[in-house]
Short mmCIF file of C-alpha atoms in Angstrom, two decimals:
data_model
loop_
_atom_site.label_atom_id
_atom_site.label_comp_id
_atom_site.label_asym_id
_atom_site.label_seq_id
_atom_site.Cartn_x
_atom_site.Cartn_y
_atom_site.Cartn_z
CA MET A 1 57.13 14.53 99.31
CA ARG A 2 53.62 14.99 98.05
CA THR A 3 53.04 17.86 100.47
CA ARG A 4 56.18 19.58 99.19
CA LYS A 5 54.99 19.31 95.58
CA LEU A 6 51.62 20.75 96.50
CA ARG A 7 53.31 23.72 98.20
CA ILE A 8 55.36 24.38 95.08
CA LEU A 9 52.26 24.20 92.88
CA TYR A 10 50.35 26.55 95.19
CA SER A 11 53.28 28.98 95.17
CA ILE A 12 53.45 28.96 91.38
CA ALA A 13 49.67 29.46 91.15
CA ALA A 14 49.89 32.41 93.52
CA LEU A 15 52.86 34.03 91.77
CA ALA A 16 51.57 33.54 88.22
CA PRO A 17 48.88 36.31 88.34
CA ILE A 18 51.36 38.70 89.97
CA LEU A 19 53.93 38.06 87.24
CA LEU A 20 51.27 38.31 84.54
CA PHE A 21 49.92 41.65 85.75
CA SER A 22 53.46 42.97 86.25
CA MET A 23 54.30 42.14 82.64
CA LEU A 24 51.10 43.81 81.46
CA ALA A 25 51.92 46.90 83.51
CA LEU A 26 55.39 47.08 82.01
CA CYS A 27 53.91 46.88 78.50
CA SER A 28 51.17 49.47 79.09
CA PRO A 29 51.63 52.97 77.58
CA GLU A 30 52.75 55.82 79.86
CA VAL A 31 53.06 59.57 79.36
CA SER A 32 55.01 62.07 81.44
CA LEU A 33 55.47 65.84 81.28
CA THR A 34 58.34 68.24 81.96
CA LEU A 35 57.13 71.85 82.05
CA GLY A 36 58.92 75.19 81.90
CA PHE A 37 62.51 75.88 82.83
CA ASP A 38 63.45 74.00 85.99
CA GLY A 39 59.69 73.80 86.62
CA GLN A 40 59.22 77.59 86.59
CA VAL A 41 56.36 79.15 84.60
CA MET A 42 54.40 82.40 84.39
CA ARG A 43 50.67 82.85 83.99
CA HIS A 44 49.60 83.91 80.46
CA ARG A 45 53.12 83.40 79.08
CA PHE A 46 54.50 80.74 76.77
CA ALA A 47 56.46 77.83 78.26
CA PRO A 48 58.23 74.79 76.78
CA LEU A 49 56.70 71.35 77.32
CA LEU A 50 58.52 68.05 76.91
CA ILE A 51 56.15 65.07 76.71
CA ASN A 52 57.59 61.57 76.93
CA LEU A 53 55.62 58.63 75.55
CA SER A 54 56.79 55.15 76.53
CA GLY A 55 55.51 51.62 76.96
CA LEU A 56 54.15 51.12 73.44
CA SER A 57 54.91 47.65 72.11
CA GLU A 58 54.35 48.97 68.58
CA PRO A 59 53.34 52.29 66.97
CA MET A 60 49.66 53.14 67.39
CA GLU A 61 47.13 55.42 65.74
CA GLY A 62 46.19 58.09 68.23
CA THR A 63 46.44 61.66 69.53
CA LEU A 64 48.44 63.43 72.21
CA VAL A 65 46.38 66.16 73.88
CA VAL A 66 47.36 68.73 76.52
CA ARG A 67 44.41 69.99 78.55
CA GLN A 68 44.30 73.11 80.72
CA THR A 69 41.56 74.93 82.60
CA LYS A 70 40.92 78.65 82.23
CA GLY A 71 39.90 80.51 85.38
CA VAL A 72 41.11 80.23 88.96
CA PRO A 73 39.60 77.55 91.24
CA GLY A 74 36.33 78.70 92.75
CA SER A 75 35.38 80.89 89.78
CA THR A 76 33.80 80.21 86.41
CA GLN A 77 36.10 77.91 84.48
CA ALA A 78 36.38 76.65 80.91
CA PRO A 79 38.47 73.92 79.25
CA ILE A 80 41.40 74.68 76.96
CA SER A 81 42.92 71.87 74.88
CA HIS A 82 45.85 71.68 72.47
CA THR A 83 46.43 68.71 70.19
CA ILE A 84 50.18 68.16 70.12
CA ALA A 85 50.52 65.20 67.78
CA GLU A 86 48.12 62.97 65.89
CA GLY A 87 48.41 60.05 63.54
CA VAL A 88 50.87 57.22 64.05
CA LEU A 89 52.55 57.68 67.44
CA SER A 90 55.57 55.84 68.80
CA ASN A 91 57.74 55.90 71.91
CA GLY A 92 59.84 59.06 72.28
CA ASP A 93 59.83 62.73 73.21
CA TYR A 94 57.42 65.33 71.85
CA GLU A 95 58.39 68.98 72.29
CA VAL A 96 55.95 71.88 72.05
CA THR A 97 55.61 75.47 73.27
CA LEU A 98 52.20 76.43 74.68
CA PRO A 99 50.66 79.41 76.47
CA ILE A 100 50.14 78.60 80.16
CA VAL A 101 46.58 79.59 80.95
CA GLU A 102 46.23 79.13 84.72
CA PRO A 103 49.01 77.18 86.47
CA LEU A 104 46.94 76.93 89.66
CA ASN A 105 44.97 74.22 87.84
CA PRO A 106 46.50 70.85 86.93
CA ILE A 107 47.85 70.46 83.40
CA THR A 108 46.91 67.08 81.94
CA VAL A 109 48.47 65.11 79.10
CA GLU A 110 46.34 62.37 77.53
CA LEU A 111 47.08 59.66 74.99
CA VAL A 112 43.83 59.03 73.08
CA ASP A 113 43.39 56.15 70.65
CA SER A 114 41.61 56.28 67.28
CA GLU A 115 38.27 55.43 68.93
CA GLY A 116 38.47 58.35 71.37
CA SER A 117 39.34 56.32 74.47
CA ILE A 118 42.02 57.55 76.87
CA VAL A 119 44.85 55.01 76.87
CA ALA A 120 47.20 56.84 79.24
CA GLY A 121 47.20 60.12 81.15
CA TYR A 122 49.38 62.26 83.38
CA ALA A 123 48.42 65.22 85.58
CA TYR A 124 51.09 67.83 86.33
CA SER A 125 50.86 70.43 89.10
CA ALA A 126 52.78 73.67 88.38
CA ARG A 127 51.77 75.44 91.60
CA LEU A 128 55.22 75.36 93.18
CA GLY A 129 56.84 76.80 90.05
CA ILE A 130 54.55 79.80 89.51
CA ARG A 131 56.43 83.08 89.14
CA GLU A 132 54.81 86.51 89.06
CA TRP A 133 57.79 88.16 87.35
CA PRO A 134 60.24 87.05 84.65
CA PHE A 135 63.19 85.07 86.02
CA PRO A 136 66.83 84.57 84.95
CA LEU A 137 67.74 81.39 83.10
CA VAL A 138 71.21 79.99 83.83
CA VAL A 139 72.78 77.47 81.44
CA GLY A 140 75.62 75.85 83.35
CA PRO A 141 76.39 75.26 87.04
CA SER A 142 78.92 78.06 87.70
CA VAL A 143 76.68 81.15 87.45
CA HIS A 144 74.40 82.46 90.20
CA VAL A 145 72.19 85.48 89.53
CA ASP A 146 69.58 85.54 92.29
CA ARG A 147 67.31 83.17 94.17
CA THR A 148 64.70 83.03 91.39
CA GLU A 149 67.03 81.69 88.71
CA ALA A 150 66.25 78.52 86.81
CA ILE A 151 69.26 76.29 86.13
CA VAL A 152 69.20 73.98 83.10
CA ALA A 153 71.66 72.13 80.91
CA ALA A 154 72.38 73.31 77.37
CA SER A 155 70.69 70.19 75.97
CA GLU A 156 67.41 71.18 77.67
CA LEU A 157 67.04 74.50 75.84
CA PRO A 158 64.02 74.65 73.48
CA THR A 159 64.21 75.66 69.82
CA ASP A 160 61.20 78.05 69.80
CA TRP A 161 62.22 81.62 70.62
CA TRP A 162 58.83 82.38 72.17
CA ALA A 163 59.42 79.55 74.67
CA TYR A 164 61.62 82.09 76.54
CA ASP A 165 58.61 84.39 77.03
CA ALA A 166 58.85 84.18 80.84
CA VAL A 167 62.64 84.56 80.97
CA ASP A 168 64.28 87.79 82.13
CA SER A 169 67.79 87.00 80.88
CA VAL A 170 69.78 83.98 79.70
CA TRP A 171 73.23 83.44 81.24
CA LEU A 172 75.32 81.09 79.13
CA SER A 173 78.47 79.63 80.67
CA GLU A 174 78.19 76.12 79.26
CA PRO A 175 79.02 75.40 75.60
CA VAL A 176 75.99 75.09 73.35
CA VAL A 177 76.93 72.94 70.38
CA SER A 178 73.46 72.89 68.80
CA ALA A 179 73.19 75.42 65.96
CA PRO A 180 69.33 75.48 66.10
CA ILE A 181 69.45 76.41 69.80
CA LEU A 182 71.95 79.22 69.13
CA GLU A 183 69.74 80.46 66.28
CA THR A 184 66.78 80.41 68.67
CA LEU A 185 68.65 82.45 71.28
CA GLY A 186 69.53 84.98 68.57
CA GLU A 187 65.87 85.24 67.51
CA TRP A 188 64.84 85.73 71.14
CA VAL A 189 67.38 88.55 71.54
CA VAL A 190 66.05 90.24 68.40
CA SER A 191 62.55 90.10 69.94
CA GLY A 192 63.81 91.87 73.10
CA GLY A 193 65.78 89.25 75.02
CA SER A 194 68.93 89.73 77.07
CA LEU A 195 71.72 87.19 76.51
CA VAL A 196 74.90 86.99 78.61
CA LEU A 197 77.86 85.02 77.20
CA PHE A 198 80.74 83.94 79.47
CA THR A 199 83.76 82.96 77.40
CA GLY A 200 87.41 83.13 78.46
CA SER A 201 89.14 79.77 78.17
CA GLU A 202 85.77 78.14 77.32
CA PHE A 203 85.63 79.97 74.00
CA PRO A 204 87.21 77.15 71.90
CA ARG A 205 84.47 74.78 73.06
CA MET A 206 81.76 77.38 72.35
CA ASP A 207 83.10 78.58 69.01
CA SER A 208 80.96 77.99 65.91
CA PRO A 209 79.77 80.08 62.94
CA VAL A 210 76.42 80.78 64.63
CA PHE A 211 78.06 81.59 67.97
CA ARG A 212 80.29 84.19 66.28
CA LYS A 213 77.17 85.95 64.98
CA LEU A 214 76.22 86.55 68.62
CA LEU A 215 79.58 88.01 69.64
CA PRO A 216 80.07 91.79 69.94
CA LEU A 217 83.62 91.12 68.69
CA SER A 218 84.88 90.39 65.21
CA THR A 219 88.00 88.25 64.74
CA PRO A 220 87.94 86.99 68.37
CA VAL A 221 91.28 85.84 69.77
CA LEU A 222 91.99 84.05 73.05
CA THR A 223 94.85 85.69 74.95
CA ALA A 224 96.57 84.77 78.21
CA THR A 225 96.67 87.47 80.89
CA PRO A 226 99.63 88.10 83.20
CA GLU A 227 97.57 86.69 86.08
CA GLY A 228 97.06 83.41 84.24
CA PRO A 229 93.40 83.25 83.09
CA TYR A 230 92.59 83.57 79.41
CA ILE A 231 90.59 86.51 78.06
CA LEU A 232 88.70 86.84 74.77
CA GLN A 233 89.71 89.88 72.73
CA GLY A 234 89.01 91.24 69.27
CA ASN A 235 87.73 94.19 67.28
CA LEU A 236 84.51 95.78 68.50
CA ARG A 237 81.55 95.48 66.16
CA SER A 238 79.43 98.48 65.29
CA HIS A 239 77.44 99.84 68.28
CA SER A 240 79.32 97.59 70.73
CA ILE A 241 80.20 99.31 74.02
CA PRO A 242 82.82 98.18 76.62
CA ASP A 243 80.97 98.69 79.91
CA LEU A 244 83.56 97.24 82.34
CA GLN A 245 87.31 97.06 82.09
CA ARG A 246 90.26 95.55 83.95
CA ASP A 247 93.53 97.44 83.49
CA GLY A 248 92.17 99.01 80.32
CA VAL A 249 91.04 95.69 78.84
CA PRO A 250 87.25 95.18 78.37
CA ILE A 251 85.73 92.44 80.49
CA LEU A 252 82.08 93.28 79.70
CA ILE A 253 80.98 94.35 76.21
CA THR A 254 77.34 94.99 75.28
CA MET A 255 75.85 95.11 71.81
CA PRO A 256 72.24 95.87 70.81
CA LEU A 257 70.66 93.33 68.50
CA GLY A 258 67.16 94.07 67.33
CA ALA A 259 65.08 94.99 70.36
CA GLY A 260 67.41 93.13 72.77
CA THR A 261 70.96 93.14 74.05
CA ILE A 262 73.92 90.75 74.03
CA SER A 263 76.43 91.05 76.88
CA LEU A 264 79.82 89.42 76.39
CA VAL A 265 81.92 88.60 79.46
CA THR A 266 85.45 88.00 78.20
CA PHE A 267 86.37 85.76 81.16
CA ARG A 268 84.93 82.62 82.68
CA PRO A 269 82.71 83.28 85.75
CA GLU A 270 85.32 81.81 88.11
CA ASP A 271 88.03 84.10 86.69
CA LEU A 272 86.19 87.25 87.81
CA SER A 273 86.70 88.85 91.20
CA GLU A 274 83.69 89.19 93.51
CA ASP A 275 83.50 92.91 92.80
CA GLU A 276 83.70 92.39 89.03
CA TYR A 277 81.04 89.70 89.14
CA ALA A 278 78.73 91.96 91.18
CA ARG A 279 79.20 94.78 88.68
CA VAL A 280 78.40 92.42 85.80
CA LEU A 281 75.11 91.53 87.54
CA GLU A 282 74.30 95.24 87.85
CA GLU A 283 75.13 96.10 84.24
CA VAL A 284 73.22 93.32 82.49
CA LYS A 285 69.90 94.58 81.17
CA SER A 286 66.61 92.80 81.62
CA ALA A 287 64.69 91.43 78.68
CA THR A 288 61.79 93.35 77.17
CA ARG A 289 58.86 91.75 75.43
CA MET A 290 58.23 92.39 71.77
CA PRO A 291 56.54 95.84 71.52
CA SER A 292 52.78 95.71 71.12
CA ILE A 293 51.64 95.98 67.55
CA GLU A 294 48.07 96.94 68.45
CA GLN A 295 48.83 100.55 67.50
CA LEU A 296 49.93 99.35 64.08
CA THR A 297 46.62 97.57 63.70
CA LEU A 298 44.70 100.72 64.65
CA ALA A 299 46.73 102.78 62.19
CA THR A 300 46.06 100.20 59.49
CA LEU A 301 42.33 100.30 60.17
CA ARG A 302 42.30 104.10 60.00
CA SER A 303 44.03 104.05 56.63
CA THR A 304 41.85 101.28 55.22
CA SER A 305 39.17 102.50 52.83
CA VAL A 306 35.75 100.89 52.84
CA PRO A 307 34.21 100.32 49.36
CA ARG A 308 31.10 102.48 49.06
CA PRO A 309 29.23 104.51 46.42
CA PRO A 310 30.62 107.98 45.60
CA TYR A 311 29.09 110.89 47.46
CA TRP A 312 27.53 112.33 44.28
CA ILE A 313 25.54 109.12 43.82
CA THR A 314 24.15 109.49 47.34
CA ALA A 315 23.19 113.11 46.65
CA ALA A 316 21.60 112.13 43.35
CA LEU A 317 19.56 109.39 45.04
CA ILE A 318 18.30 111.83 47.63
CA ALA A 319 17.39 114.31 44.92
CA LEU A 320 15.55 111.63 42.94
CA ILE A 321 13.62 110.53 46.00
CA LEU A 322 12.58 114.09 46.85
CA THR A 323 11.62 114.75 43.22
CA GLY A 324 9.59 111.58 43.12
CA LEU A 325 7.78 112.45 46.35
CA LEU A 326 7.01 115.98 45.13
CA LEU A 327 5.74 114.73 41.79
CA PHE A 328 3.69 112.05 43.51
CA SER A 329 2.06 114.55 45.88
CA GLU A 330 1.47 117.00 43.02
CA THR A 331 -0.04 114.47 40.66
CA SER A 332 -1.99 112.42 43.14
CA ARG A 333 -4.95 114.73 42.57
CA HIS A 334 -4.63 114.64 38.78
CA LEU A 335 -3.56 111.02 38.40
CA ARG A 336 -6.56 110.08 36.24
CA SER A 337 -6.28 113.08 33.95
CA ASN A 338 -2.49 113.01 33.42
CA ARG A 339 -1.35 109.48 32.75
CA THR A 340 2.01 110.60 31.28
CA LEU A 341 3.00 112.39 34.47
CA ALA A 342 1.91 109.42 36.58
CA GLY A 343 4.03 107.09 34.47
CA LEU A 344 6.99 109.44 34.89
CA VAL A 345 6.59 109.28 38.66
CA ILE A 346 6.52 105.49 38.60
CA VAL A 347 9.64 105.37 36.41
CA ILE A 348 11.53 107.76 38.73
CA LEU A 349 10.58 105.80 41.84
CA SER A 350 11.53 102.50 40.17
CA ALA A 351 14.88 103.95 39.08
CA THR A 352 15.52 105.26 42.58
CA VAL A 353 14.86 101.91 44.24
CA SER A 354 16.84 100.00 41.58
CA SER A 355 19.84 102.31 41.80
CA GLY A 356 19.84 101.96 45.58
CA LEU A 357 19.81 98.19 45.35
CA TYR A 358 22.59 98.25 42.75
CA ALA A 359 24.78 100.60 44.84
CA ASN A 360 24.47 98.21 47.78
CA ARG A 361 24.81 95.01 45.77
CA HIS A 362 27.86 93.91 47.83
CA ASN A 363 26.18 94.48 51.16
CA ALA A 364 25.93 91.33 53.29
CA PHE A 365 25.41 90.49 56.93
CA ILE A 366 28.93 89.84 58.23
CA LEU A 367 29.26 87.76 61.41
CA LEU A 368 33.00 88.11 61.90
CA TYR A 369 35.47 90.86 61.09
CA GLN A 370 39.17 90.02 61.09
CA ALA A 371 42.16 92.36 60.82
CA ASN A 372 45.71 90.98 60.60
CA THR A 373 48.90 92.93 61.29
CA SER A 374 52.29 91.31 60.72
CA ILE A 375 55.87 92.21 61.56
CA ARG A 376 58.62 90.49 59.61
CA VAL A 377 62.09 90.98 61.09
CA LEU A 378 64.75 90.24 58.49
CA SER A 379 68.20 90.41 60.06
CA THR A 380 70.94 88.04 61.18
CA PHE A 381 68.23 86.25 63.14
CA GLY A 382 64.71 86.69 61.74
CA LEU A 383 61.29 86.29 63.33
CA ASP A 384 57.61 86.86 62.60
CA VAL A 385 54.97 88.41 64.86
CA ASP A 386 51.29 88.44 63.85
CA LEU A 387 48.39 90.17 65.60
CA TRP A 388 44.88 89.01 64.79
CA THR A 389 42.00 91.25 65.82
CA LEU A 390 38.61 89.54 65.67
CA TYR A 391 35.21 91.19 66.14
CA ALA A 392 31.88 89.33 66.12
CA THR A 393 28.55 91.00 65.39
CA GLN A 394 26.68 87.94 66.67
CA PHE A 395 27.56 84.87 68.71
CA THR A 396 29.71 82.78 66.42
CA GLU A 397 32.16 79.90 66.42
CA VAL A 398 35.61 80.71 65.06
CA ASN A 399 37.82 78.18 63.31
CA LEU A 400 41.09 80.07 62.95
CA GLU A 401 43.79 78.63 60.73
CA HIS A 402 47.41 79.18 61.75
CA PRO A 403 50.84 77.71 60.92
CA ARG A 404 51.69 74.30 62.32
CA THR A 405 54.71 75.56 64.26
CA SER A 406 52.95 77.72 66.84
CA PHE A 407 49.76 78.35 68.80
CA PRO A 408 48.18 81.80 69.34
CA ILE A 409 48.05 83.53 72.72
CA PRO A 410 45.75 86.40 73.83
CA ALA A 411 47.44 89.75 73.18
CA GLN A 412 45.72 91.21 76.24
CA LEU A 413 45.59 89.56 79.64
CA PRO A 414 42.12 88.08 80.19
CA THR A 415 40.16 88.94 83.29
CA THR A 416 40.42 86.50 86.16
CA TYR A 417 36.68 86.08 86.60
CA GLY A 418 33.78 85.84 84.22
CA VAL A 419 35.25 83.21 81.91
CA ASP A 420 32.48 81.94 79.65
CA PHE A 421 34.21 80.49 76.59
CA SER A 422 36.30 77.44 75.83
CA GLU A 423 39.06 76.89 73.32
CA SER A 424 40.64 73.96 71.53
CA ALA A 425 43.54 73.87 69.10
CA ASP A 426 45.43 71.39 66.99
CA ALA A 427 48.53 71.72 64.84
CA GLN A 428 46.70 73.84 62.27
CA TYR A 429 43.47 75.30 63.69
CA SER A 430 42.29 77.03 66.87
CA LYS A 431 38.59 76.80 67.67
CA PHE A 432 36.72 79.05 70.11
CA THR A 433 33.55 81.11 70.42
CA LEU A 434 32.94 84.86 70.37
CA LYS A 435 29.95 86.55 71.96
CA ARG A 436 27.95 89.28 70.32
CA ASN A 437 29.95 92.51 69.96
CA GLU A 438 33.03 90.84 71.43
CA ARG A 439 36.55 91.71 70.27
CA ARG A 440 39.53 89.45 70.84
CA ASP A 441 43.19 90.09 70.02
CA LEU A 442 45.50 87.12 69.46
CA THR A 443 49.26 87.09 68.95
CA LEU A 444 51.07 84.43 66.96
CA LEU A 445 54.86 84.13 67.20
CA GLU A 446 56.91 82.28 64.58
CA ARG A 447 60.41 81.81 63.29
CA GLY A 448 61.47 84.11 60.47
#
């Protein structure tokens, strides 16, 4: 009996630490990361990130930081960090859209407490999802475009239009009930995106005021065909073109919107024949990125006047200097005998120097020049595009303020090798360094 009790006590003593550490592990904070669309990303393009924070027993004061590494492995590299959230953090999801610097390197998410210690971390490898070209994005299970397509649910779509930077076209066959997501898709189309809408008998589930803004049809009506499937019909909007027809009835209608295109398929995907579906794939246009606004910046710089003294003042200063030199050389021999003329020379030289200093009173040694060019698109779906051109005359640290809703991305693709600067950003500022005589162009994308 005594031996049995001892065995029970020994068992409890052995299990107690295991149970204790298991409970501590369950209560410890954890972070995880979902990147891109179906894991697919492109180098130097924006991508959506979904960060999940769990395991906190109570809200904590801290910071969520995403860290990347610029430069391919084996070359010169530099750290890039983005502060996603700071302050009081609690369990939940944190969504953000960031430029993907170099997906060959791990992307790390860290939870940092108020003292700067890392409480939890997660390293994500995007190597298997790297794409060299934009890819189709399919929302719903019944559409197949090609082997590079990313398939997601409607609830997974981000609400930043620049998050679709790496997407070639969006194929929507599943109802999207979120108005912000539909607004985002409209903004992306205005920026150059290509949106394909499959409707047919699914139209009642898709219908909403925002969805109707995307349709190339006004007063849409669902009508039964003699074959059985339902087709969406209505009056064509301005600039809408019926590209494909079945027995004289449009089955594919395209409409330009901003710099992009909306393609309406009036049937469900499964109601199309194989030939019709193949022709739809051929007719749908690929997305185009927002046109570069660097030329606008150059035109703005050419038309910008630089404050300077009038030309006649420059000519007068030169004349005064020459007159003063001539008088000085002429009177240097008679300086003792002609004090009036000597005083006149001194007055002219003093006036010349003083006028030169006054004309250049605003002159200062400028370390950093900054030119901003902005495009504001005001339409059914608005958006903002800003280009910042920075030029440093000496090595300098830049603390660039930007809106809290977005992070800047280089307007030009950086070189693969020779990376010698780092960058960090939070929800309001981006910090980096510029070398002497270095120019850097940054693009900032925002909602209108």
